[in-house]
Coordinates of C-alpha atoms in Angstrom, one line a residue:
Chain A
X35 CA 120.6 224.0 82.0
X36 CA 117.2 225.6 83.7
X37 CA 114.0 225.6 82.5
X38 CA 114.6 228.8 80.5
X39 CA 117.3 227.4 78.4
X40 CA 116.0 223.5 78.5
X41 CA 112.7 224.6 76.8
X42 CA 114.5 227.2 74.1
X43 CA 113.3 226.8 70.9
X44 CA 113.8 228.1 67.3
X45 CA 112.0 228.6 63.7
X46 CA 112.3 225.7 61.8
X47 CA 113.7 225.7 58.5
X48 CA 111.1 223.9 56.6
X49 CA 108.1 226.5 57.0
X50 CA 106.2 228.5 58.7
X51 CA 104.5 227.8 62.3
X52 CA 107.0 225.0 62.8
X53 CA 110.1 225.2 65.9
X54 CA 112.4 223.2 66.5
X55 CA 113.2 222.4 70.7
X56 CA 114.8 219.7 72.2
X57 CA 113.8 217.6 75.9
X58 CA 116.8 217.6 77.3
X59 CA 118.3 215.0 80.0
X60 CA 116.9 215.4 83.8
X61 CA 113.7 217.2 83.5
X62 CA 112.0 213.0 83.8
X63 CA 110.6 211.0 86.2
X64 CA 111.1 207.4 86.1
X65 CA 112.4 208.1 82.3
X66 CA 109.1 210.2 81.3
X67 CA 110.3 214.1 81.0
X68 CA 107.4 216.3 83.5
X69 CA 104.5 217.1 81.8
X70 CA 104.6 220.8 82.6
X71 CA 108.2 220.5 81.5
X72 CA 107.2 219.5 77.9
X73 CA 103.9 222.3 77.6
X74 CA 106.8 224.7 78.6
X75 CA 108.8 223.5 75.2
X76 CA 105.0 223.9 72.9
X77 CA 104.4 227.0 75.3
X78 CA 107.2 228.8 74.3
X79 CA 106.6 228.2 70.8
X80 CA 103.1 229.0 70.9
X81 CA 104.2 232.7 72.5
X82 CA 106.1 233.3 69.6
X83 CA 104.0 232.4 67.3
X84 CA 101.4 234.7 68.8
X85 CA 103.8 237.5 69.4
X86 CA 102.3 237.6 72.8
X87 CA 104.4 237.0 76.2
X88 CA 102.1 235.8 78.6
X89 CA 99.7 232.1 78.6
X90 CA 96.5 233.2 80.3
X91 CA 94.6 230.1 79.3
X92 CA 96.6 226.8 78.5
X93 CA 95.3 223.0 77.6
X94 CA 97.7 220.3 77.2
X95 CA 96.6 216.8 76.2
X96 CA 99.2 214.3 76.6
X97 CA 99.6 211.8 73.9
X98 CA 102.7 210.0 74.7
X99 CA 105.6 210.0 77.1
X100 CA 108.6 212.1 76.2
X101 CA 111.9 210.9 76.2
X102 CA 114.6 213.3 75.6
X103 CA 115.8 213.9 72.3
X104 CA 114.5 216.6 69.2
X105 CA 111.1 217.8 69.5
X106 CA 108.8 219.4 67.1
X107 CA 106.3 221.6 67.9
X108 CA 103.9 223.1 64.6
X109 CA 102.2 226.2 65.9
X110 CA 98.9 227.8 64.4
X111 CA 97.3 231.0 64.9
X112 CA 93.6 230.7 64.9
X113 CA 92.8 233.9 66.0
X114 CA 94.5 237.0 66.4
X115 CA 92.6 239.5 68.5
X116 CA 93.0 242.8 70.1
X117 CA 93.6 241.7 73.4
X118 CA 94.4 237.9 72.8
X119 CA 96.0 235.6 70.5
X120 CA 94.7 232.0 70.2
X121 CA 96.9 229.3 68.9
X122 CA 96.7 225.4 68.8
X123 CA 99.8 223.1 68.6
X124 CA 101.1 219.9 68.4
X125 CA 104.3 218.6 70.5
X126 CA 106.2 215.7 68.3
X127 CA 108.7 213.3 69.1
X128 CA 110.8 211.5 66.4
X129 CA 108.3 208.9 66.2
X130 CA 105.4 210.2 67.8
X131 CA 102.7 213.0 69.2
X132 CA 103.2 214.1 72.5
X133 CA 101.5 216.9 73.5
X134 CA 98.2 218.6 71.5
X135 CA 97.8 222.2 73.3
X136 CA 95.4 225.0 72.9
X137 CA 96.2 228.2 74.3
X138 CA 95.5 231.6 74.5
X139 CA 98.1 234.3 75.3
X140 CA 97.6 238.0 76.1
X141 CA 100.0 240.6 77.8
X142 CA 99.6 240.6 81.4
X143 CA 102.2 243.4 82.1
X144 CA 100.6 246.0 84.5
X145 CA 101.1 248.5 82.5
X146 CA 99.5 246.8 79.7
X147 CA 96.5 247.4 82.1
X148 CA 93.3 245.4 80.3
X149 CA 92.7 244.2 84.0
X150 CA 93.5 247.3 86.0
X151 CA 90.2 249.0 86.8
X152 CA 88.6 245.5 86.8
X153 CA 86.5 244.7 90.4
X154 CA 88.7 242.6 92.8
X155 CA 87.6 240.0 95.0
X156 CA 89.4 237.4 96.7
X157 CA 87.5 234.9 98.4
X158 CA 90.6 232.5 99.2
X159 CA 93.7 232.6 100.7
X160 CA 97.2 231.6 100.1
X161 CA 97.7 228.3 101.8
X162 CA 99.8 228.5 105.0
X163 CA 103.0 227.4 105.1
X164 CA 105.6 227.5 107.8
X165 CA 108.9 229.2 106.8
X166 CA 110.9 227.8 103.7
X167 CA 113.7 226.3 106.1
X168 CA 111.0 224.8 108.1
X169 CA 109.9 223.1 104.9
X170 CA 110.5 219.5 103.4
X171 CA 113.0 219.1 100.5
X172 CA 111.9 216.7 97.4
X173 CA 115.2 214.6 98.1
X174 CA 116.5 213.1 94.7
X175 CA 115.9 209.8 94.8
X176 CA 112.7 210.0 97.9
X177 CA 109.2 210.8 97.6
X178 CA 108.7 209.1 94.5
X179 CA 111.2 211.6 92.5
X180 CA 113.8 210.8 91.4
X181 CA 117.2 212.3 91.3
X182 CA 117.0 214.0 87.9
X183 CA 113.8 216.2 88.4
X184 CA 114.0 217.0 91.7
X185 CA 117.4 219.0 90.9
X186 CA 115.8 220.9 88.2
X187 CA 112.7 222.3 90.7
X188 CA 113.5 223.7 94.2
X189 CA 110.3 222.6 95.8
X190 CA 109.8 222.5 100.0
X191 CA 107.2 220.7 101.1
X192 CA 104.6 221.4 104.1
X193 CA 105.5 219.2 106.9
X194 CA 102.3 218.0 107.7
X195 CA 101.8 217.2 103.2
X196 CA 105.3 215.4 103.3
X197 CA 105.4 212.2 105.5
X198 CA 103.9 210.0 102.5
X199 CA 107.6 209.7 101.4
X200 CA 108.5 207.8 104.6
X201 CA 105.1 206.1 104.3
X202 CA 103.1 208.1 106.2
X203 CA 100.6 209.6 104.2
X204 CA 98.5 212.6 105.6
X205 CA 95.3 210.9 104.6
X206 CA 94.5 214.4 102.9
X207 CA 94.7 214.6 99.2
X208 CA 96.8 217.5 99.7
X209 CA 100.2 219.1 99.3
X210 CA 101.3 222.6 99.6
X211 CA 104.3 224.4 100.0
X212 CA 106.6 226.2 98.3
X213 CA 108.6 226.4 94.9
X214 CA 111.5 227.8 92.9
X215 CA 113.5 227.5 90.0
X216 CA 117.2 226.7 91.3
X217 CA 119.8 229.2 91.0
X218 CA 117.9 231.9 91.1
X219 CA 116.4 231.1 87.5
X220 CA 113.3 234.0 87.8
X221 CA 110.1 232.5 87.0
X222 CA 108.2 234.1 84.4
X223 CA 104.4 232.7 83.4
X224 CA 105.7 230.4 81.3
X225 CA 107.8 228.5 84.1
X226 CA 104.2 228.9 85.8
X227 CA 102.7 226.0 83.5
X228 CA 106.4 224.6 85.2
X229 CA 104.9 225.4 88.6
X230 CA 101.5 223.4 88.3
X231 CA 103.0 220.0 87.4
X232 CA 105.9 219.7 89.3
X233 CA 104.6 218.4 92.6
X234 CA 104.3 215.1 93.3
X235 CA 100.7 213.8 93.1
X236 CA 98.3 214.5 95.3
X237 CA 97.2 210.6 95.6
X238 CA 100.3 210.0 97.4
X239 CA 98.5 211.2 100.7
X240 CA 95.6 209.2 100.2
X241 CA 95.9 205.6 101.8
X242 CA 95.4 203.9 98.5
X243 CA 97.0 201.3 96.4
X244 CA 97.8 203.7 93.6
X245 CA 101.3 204.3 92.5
X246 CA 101.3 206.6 89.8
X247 CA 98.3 208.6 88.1
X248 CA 98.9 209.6 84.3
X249 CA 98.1 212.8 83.3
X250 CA 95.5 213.6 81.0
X251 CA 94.9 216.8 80.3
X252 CA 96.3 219.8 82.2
X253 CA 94.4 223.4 81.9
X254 CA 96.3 226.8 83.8
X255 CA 95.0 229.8 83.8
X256 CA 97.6 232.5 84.8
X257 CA 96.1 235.3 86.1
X258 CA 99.4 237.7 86.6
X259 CA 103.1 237.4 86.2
X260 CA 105.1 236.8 89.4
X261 CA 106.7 238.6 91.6
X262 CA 110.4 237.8 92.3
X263 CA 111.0 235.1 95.1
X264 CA 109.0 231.6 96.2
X265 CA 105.5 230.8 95.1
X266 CA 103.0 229.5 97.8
X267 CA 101.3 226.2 96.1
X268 CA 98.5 224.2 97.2
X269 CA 97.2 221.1 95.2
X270 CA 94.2 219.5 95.7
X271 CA 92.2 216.4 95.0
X272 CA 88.1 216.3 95.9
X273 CA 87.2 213.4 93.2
X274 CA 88.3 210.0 92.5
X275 CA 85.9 208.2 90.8
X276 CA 85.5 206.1 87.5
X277 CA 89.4 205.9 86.8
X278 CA 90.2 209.3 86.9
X279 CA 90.9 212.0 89.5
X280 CA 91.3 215.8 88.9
X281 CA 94.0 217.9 91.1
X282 CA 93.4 221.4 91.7
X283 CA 96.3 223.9 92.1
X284 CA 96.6 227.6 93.0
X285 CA 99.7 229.4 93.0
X286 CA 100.8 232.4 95.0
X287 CA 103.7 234.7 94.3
X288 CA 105.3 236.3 97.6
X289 CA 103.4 239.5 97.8
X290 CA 100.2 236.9 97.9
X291 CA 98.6 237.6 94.5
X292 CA 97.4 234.7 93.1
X293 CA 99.2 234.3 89.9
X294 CA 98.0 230.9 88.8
X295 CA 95.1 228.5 89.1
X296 CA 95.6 224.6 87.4
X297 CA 93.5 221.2 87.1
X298 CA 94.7 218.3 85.5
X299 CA 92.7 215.6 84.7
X300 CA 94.6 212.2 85.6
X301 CA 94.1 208.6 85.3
X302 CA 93.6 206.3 88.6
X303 CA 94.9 202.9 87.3
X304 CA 93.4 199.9 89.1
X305 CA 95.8 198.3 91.3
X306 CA 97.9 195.9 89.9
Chain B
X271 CA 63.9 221.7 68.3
X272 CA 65.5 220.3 71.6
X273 CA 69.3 219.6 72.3
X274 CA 70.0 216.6 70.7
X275 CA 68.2 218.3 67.8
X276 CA 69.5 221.6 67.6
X277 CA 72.9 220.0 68.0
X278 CA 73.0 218.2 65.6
X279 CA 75.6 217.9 62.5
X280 CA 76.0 216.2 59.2
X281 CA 79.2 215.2 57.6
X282 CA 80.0 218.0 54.6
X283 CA 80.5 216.8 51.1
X284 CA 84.0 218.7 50.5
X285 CA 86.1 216.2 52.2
X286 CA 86.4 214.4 55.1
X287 CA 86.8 215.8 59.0
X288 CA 84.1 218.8 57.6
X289 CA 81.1 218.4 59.2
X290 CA 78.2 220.9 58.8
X291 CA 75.8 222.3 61.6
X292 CA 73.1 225.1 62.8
X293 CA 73.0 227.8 65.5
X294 CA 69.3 227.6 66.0
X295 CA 67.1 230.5 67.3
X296 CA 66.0 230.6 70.3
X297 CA 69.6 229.7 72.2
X298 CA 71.1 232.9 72.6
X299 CA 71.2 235.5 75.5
X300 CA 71.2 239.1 74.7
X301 CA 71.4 237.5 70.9
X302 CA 74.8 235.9 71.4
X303 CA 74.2 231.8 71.5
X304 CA 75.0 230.2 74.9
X305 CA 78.5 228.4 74.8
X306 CA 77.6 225.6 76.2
X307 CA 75.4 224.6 73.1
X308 CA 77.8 226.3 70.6
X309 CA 80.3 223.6 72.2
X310 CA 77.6 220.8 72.1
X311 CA 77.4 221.5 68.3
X312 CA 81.3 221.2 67.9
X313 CA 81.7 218.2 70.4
X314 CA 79.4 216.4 68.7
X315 CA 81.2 216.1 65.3
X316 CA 84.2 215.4 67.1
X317 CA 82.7 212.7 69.2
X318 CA 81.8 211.4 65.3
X319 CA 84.9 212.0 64.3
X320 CA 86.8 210.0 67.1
X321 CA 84.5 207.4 66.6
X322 CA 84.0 207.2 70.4
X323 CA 80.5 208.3 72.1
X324 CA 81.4 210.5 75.2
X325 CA 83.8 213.5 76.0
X326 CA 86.1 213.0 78.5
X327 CA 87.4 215.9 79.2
X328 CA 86.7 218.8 76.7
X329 CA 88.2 222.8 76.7
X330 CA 86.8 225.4 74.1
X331 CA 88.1 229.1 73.7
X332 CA 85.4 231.4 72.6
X333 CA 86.6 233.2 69.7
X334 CA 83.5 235.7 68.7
X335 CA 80.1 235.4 69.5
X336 CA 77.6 232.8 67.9
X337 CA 74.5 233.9 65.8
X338 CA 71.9 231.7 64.4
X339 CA 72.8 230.4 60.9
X340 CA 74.8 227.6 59.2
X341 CA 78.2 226.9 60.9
X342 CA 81.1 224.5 60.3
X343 CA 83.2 222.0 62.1
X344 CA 86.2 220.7 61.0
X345 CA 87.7 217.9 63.4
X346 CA 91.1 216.7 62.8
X347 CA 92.2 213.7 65.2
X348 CA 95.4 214.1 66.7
X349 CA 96.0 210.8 68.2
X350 CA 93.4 206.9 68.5
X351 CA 94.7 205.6 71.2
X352 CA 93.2 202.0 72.7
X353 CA 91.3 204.1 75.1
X354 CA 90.4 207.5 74.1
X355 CA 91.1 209.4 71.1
X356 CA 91.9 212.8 71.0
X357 CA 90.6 215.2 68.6
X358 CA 90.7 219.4 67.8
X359 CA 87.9 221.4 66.2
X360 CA 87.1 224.8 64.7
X361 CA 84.0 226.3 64.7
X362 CA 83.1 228.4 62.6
X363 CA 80.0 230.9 61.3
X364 CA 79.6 232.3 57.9
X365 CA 82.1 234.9 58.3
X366 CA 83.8 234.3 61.5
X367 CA 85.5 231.4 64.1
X368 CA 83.3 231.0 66.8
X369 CA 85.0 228.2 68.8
X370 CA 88.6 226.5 69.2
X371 CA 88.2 223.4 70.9
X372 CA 90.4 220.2 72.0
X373 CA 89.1 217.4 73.3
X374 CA 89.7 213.5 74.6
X375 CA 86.7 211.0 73.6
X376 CA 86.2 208.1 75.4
X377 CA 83.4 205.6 76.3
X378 CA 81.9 206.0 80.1
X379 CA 79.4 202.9 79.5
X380 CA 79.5 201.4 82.3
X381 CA 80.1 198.8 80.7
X382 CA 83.3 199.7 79.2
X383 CA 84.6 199.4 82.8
X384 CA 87.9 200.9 82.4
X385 CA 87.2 202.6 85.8
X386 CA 85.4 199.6 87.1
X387 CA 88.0 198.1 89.7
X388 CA 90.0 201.4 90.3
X389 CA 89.8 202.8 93.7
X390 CA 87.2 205.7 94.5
X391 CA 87.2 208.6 97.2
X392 CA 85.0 211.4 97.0
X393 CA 85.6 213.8 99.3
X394 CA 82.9 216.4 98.6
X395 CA 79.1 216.2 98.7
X396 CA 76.5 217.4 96.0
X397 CA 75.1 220.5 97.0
X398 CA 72.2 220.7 99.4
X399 CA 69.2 221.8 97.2
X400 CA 65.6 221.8 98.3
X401 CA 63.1 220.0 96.6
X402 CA 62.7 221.2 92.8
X403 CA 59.1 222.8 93.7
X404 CA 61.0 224.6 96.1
X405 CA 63.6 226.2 93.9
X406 CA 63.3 228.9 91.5
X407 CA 62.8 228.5 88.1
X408 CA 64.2 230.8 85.6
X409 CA 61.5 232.8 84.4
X410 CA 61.6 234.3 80.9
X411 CA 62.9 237.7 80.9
X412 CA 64.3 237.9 84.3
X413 CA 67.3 237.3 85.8
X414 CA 69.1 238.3 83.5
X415 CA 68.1 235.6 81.6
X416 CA 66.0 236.5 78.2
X417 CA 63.0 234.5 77.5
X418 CA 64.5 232.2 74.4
X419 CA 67.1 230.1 76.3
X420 CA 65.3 230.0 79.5
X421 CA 63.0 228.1 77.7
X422 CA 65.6 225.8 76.3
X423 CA 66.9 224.2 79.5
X424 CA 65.0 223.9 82.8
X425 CA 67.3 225.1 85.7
X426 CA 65.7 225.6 89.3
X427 CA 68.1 227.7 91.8
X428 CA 68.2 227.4 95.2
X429 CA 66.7 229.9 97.0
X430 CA 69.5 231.6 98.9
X431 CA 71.3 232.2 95.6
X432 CA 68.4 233.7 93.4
X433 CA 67.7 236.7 95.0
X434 CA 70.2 238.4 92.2
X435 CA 67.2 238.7 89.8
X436 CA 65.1 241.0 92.2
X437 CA 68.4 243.0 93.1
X438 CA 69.3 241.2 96.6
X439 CA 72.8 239.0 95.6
X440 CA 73.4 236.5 98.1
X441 CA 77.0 238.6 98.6
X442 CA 78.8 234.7 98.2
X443 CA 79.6 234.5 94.3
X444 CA 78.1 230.6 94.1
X445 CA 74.5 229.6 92.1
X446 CA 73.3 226.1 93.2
X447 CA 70.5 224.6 91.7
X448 CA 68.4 221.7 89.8
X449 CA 69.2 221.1 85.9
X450 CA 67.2 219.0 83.6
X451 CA 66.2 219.5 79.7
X452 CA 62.9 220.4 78.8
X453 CA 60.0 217.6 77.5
X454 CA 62.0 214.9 79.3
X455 CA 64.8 215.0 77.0
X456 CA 67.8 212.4 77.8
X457 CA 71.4 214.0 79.3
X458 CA 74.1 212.3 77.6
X459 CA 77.6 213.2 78.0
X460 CA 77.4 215.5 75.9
X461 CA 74.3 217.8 77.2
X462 CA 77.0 217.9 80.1
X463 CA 78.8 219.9 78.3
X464 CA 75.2 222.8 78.3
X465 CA 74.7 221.8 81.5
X466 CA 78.2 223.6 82.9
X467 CA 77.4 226.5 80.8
X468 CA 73.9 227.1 81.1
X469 CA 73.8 229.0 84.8
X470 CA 73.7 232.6 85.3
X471 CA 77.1 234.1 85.9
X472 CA 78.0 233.4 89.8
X473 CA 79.2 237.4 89.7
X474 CA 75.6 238.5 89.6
X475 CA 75.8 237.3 93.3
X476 CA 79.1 239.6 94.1
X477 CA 78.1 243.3 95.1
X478 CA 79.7 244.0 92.1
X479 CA 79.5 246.8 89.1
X480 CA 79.5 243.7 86.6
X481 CA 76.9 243.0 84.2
X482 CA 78.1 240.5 82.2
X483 CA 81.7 237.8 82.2
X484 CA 82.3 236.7 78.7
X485 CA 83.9 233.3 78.2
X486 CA 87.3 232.8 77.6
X487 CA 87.7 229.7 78.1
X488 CA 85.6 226.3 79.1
X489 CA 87.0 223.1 80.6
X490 CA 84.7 220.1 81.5
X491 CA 85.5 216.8 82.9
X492 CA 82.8 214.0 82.2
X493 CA 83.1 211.5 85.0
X494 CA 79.9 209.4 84.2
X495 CA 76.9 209.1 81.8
X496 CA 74.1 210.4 83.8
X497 CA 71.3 208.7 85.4
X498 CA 67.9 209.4 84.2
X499 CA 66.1 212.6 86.0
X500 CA 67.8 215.8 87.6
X501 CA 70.9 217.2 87.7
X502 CA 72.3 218.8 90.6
X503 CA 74.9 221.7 89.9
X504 CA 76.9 223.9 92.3
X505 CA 78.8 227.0 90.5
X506 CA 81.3 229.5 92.7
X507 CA 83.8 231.5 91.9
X508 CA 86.7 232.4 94.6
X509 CA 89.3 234.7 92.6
X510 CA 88.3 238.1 90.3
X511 CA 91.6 239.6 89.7
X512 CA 93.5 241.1 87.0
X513 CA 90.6 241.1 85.2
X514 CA 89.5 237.4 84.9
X515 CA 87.5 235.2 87.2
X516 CA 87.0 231.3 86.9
X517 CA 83.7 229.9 87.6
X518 CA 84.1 226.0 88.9
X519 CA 81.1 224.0 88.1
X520 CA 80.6 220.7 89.7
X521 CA 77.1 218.8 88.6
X522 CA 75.8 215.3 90.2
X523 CA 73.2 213.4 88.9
X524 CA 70.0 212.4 91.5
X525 CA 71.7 209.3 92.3
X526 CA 74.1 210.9 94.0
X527 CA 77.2 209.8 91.1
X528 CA 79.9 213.3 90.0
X529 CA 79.6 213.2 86.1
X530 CA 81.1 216.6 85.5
X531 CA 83.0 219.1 87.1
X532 CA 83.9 222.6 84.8
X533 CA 86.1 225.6 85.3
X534 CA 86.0 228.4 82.5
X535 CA 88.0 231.3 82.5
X536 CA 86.1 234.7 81.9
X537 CA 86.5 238.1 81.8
X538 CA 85.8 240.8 84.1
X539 CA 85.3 244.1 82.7
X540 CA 85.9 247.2 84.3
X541 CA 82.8 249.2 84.9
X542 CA 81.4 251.4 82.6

């Protein structure tokens, strides 16, 4: 248990490019395992495959729901570079496609140093956020997540974000605050793809009939590994239009680099 | 010559999912072909491919650079869903990939009125621009800009953020302006795709040492077919660090409708 061990996976037997991984029990909501749970599973496969720690640049389409059980993911280089490594996978359930993913993964070290040199400028800031303990749990079971995934995130909510669990919502299409992996679990770039899917929607704030958007496509960008301790996370939403909305996320690490940047594209269903 | 033209592609005769294209002269800058056509040629065999019209939301990784000559797709559909269809796509020159690209095809007639019904919210605005006699074209040869592709797509900056080309940056890393193609060519969905790649790099507004941010990495969303007539596009960039920047592009047609918004990833070198 922890998202290190949950998303393990290993070679394959029959061939090359193909690991074997398995969704395990409690990473789901409402019976479908988290999105950024499942790219973590192809993610981890893809890094191996490239022989190259880090995701810097990470697409996810999502196919299908996952349900736990065996997974498949068949990895392939297409292009090995100096600096990078770009690979393309699919994510495969017994009986169907889950995930297709394109990625491209580098070594973001500081010592390995391609960045260091580079021009800096910082135009935002980390969001906000009143002290952890001031902070709103996700209670297994409230705010539209259930038991199972809430225990495998630790994830504290700005006050003024969280009311739309109680039926309040802010009105905002916004929610920040902070997250962990439990246990002390350290979170390394892959548990960053973790990181931008794990909140709960940011349409849960607005004051519409909407229950649950579907993701359909998920890029991150990781820009630096984290430092140890709590990330700073803000998700956004500016557009809702024409059945979709997209969600905007940018991640902090303690010492206030940014270490991640995230949109997903999701679908706005029409009210039942 | 044109877009729609130049774009163009023709199924191969060695087997099926091979389609066969042409990086025309004339599209390049600094000789190296603008990735927002290079992508137009490979998104529109997939579009053929998936047998549905319009990209919904589309992520290429540059690979090498593109030089005029024969090139070839191959599209290989990962999942036809009811809705959309999901397809991934090399591209490739004589002797090298150019592109790796994933992408969900849908249709955004109108019409087809999956979104008709859901809620809407848009929180933003389309950028303030002055009239289009007022902005500033992109003149052959300057800006950074050599004469070939200014000539292939007619883009008008706003004032305040064009001051680059004559060595004033604006300081604020953001280009707003009008979009249209030349000789009252159509935008389609998939001109979209130019149209968030066809702006000067927002850097050349930092008071920065940078000369030029190759592409990692392109995501566009297509929210809507565009009306007939201009375009208007915002481009900023908040974060350069470790090397990377993103560049979010968000482009409104004149009547006021979001039909794309576009991050891309690129890198940042370190001075000479």
């Amino acid at each position: 248990m922890g998202f290190a061990t949950d998303t393990a996976v290993a070679p394959a037997e029959d061939g090359p490019g193909r690991w074997t991984g398995t969704v395990h029990e409690g990473w789901d909501i409402g019976g479908n395992a988290n999105g950024g749970y499942l790219l973590g599973i192809a993610a981890r496969a893809m890094a191996a495959e490239a022989g190259r720690p880090d995701p810097v640049t990470v697409t996810a389409h999502y196919l299908a729901p996952g349900r736990p059980g065996p997974v498949t993911v068949e990895a392939e280089v297409v292009k090995q570079g100096k600096r990078f490594t770009t690979v393309r996978a699919t994510l495969d359930g017994p009986d169907r496609r889950l995930l297709a993913v394109l990625g491209t993964f580098g070594d973001l070290a500081p010592a390995a140093g391609d960045g260091a040199g580079a021009p800096v400028r910082v135009v935002d800031r980390p969001p906000e956020l009143p002290p952890v303990e001031d902070c709103i749990a996700l209670v297994p079971g409230e705010q539209g997540m259930p038991p199972t995934f809430a225990n495998r995130v630790d994830i504290r909510m700005h006050p003024d974000d969280a009311g739309f669990a109680r039926g309040r919502p802010s009105g905002e299409m916004r929610l920040r605050g902070w997250f962990r992996l439990p246990e002390g679990e350290p979170i390394d770039t892959l548990a960053l793809l973790l990181a931008t899917d794990a909140y709960p929607p940011t349409i849960f704030n607005a004051d519409l009939p909407v229950a649950w958007t579907p993701t359909v496509e998920l890029t991150t960008h990781v820009r630096a590994r984290p430092a140890p301790g709590w990330l700073r996370c803000a998700f956004t939403t500016r557009f809702v239009t024409g059945g979709f909305l997209e969600e905007d996320g940018v991640v902090w690490d303690e010492t206030g680099t940014l270490v991640a940047q995230s949109r997903q594209l999701a679908l706005v269903p029409r009210p039942a």
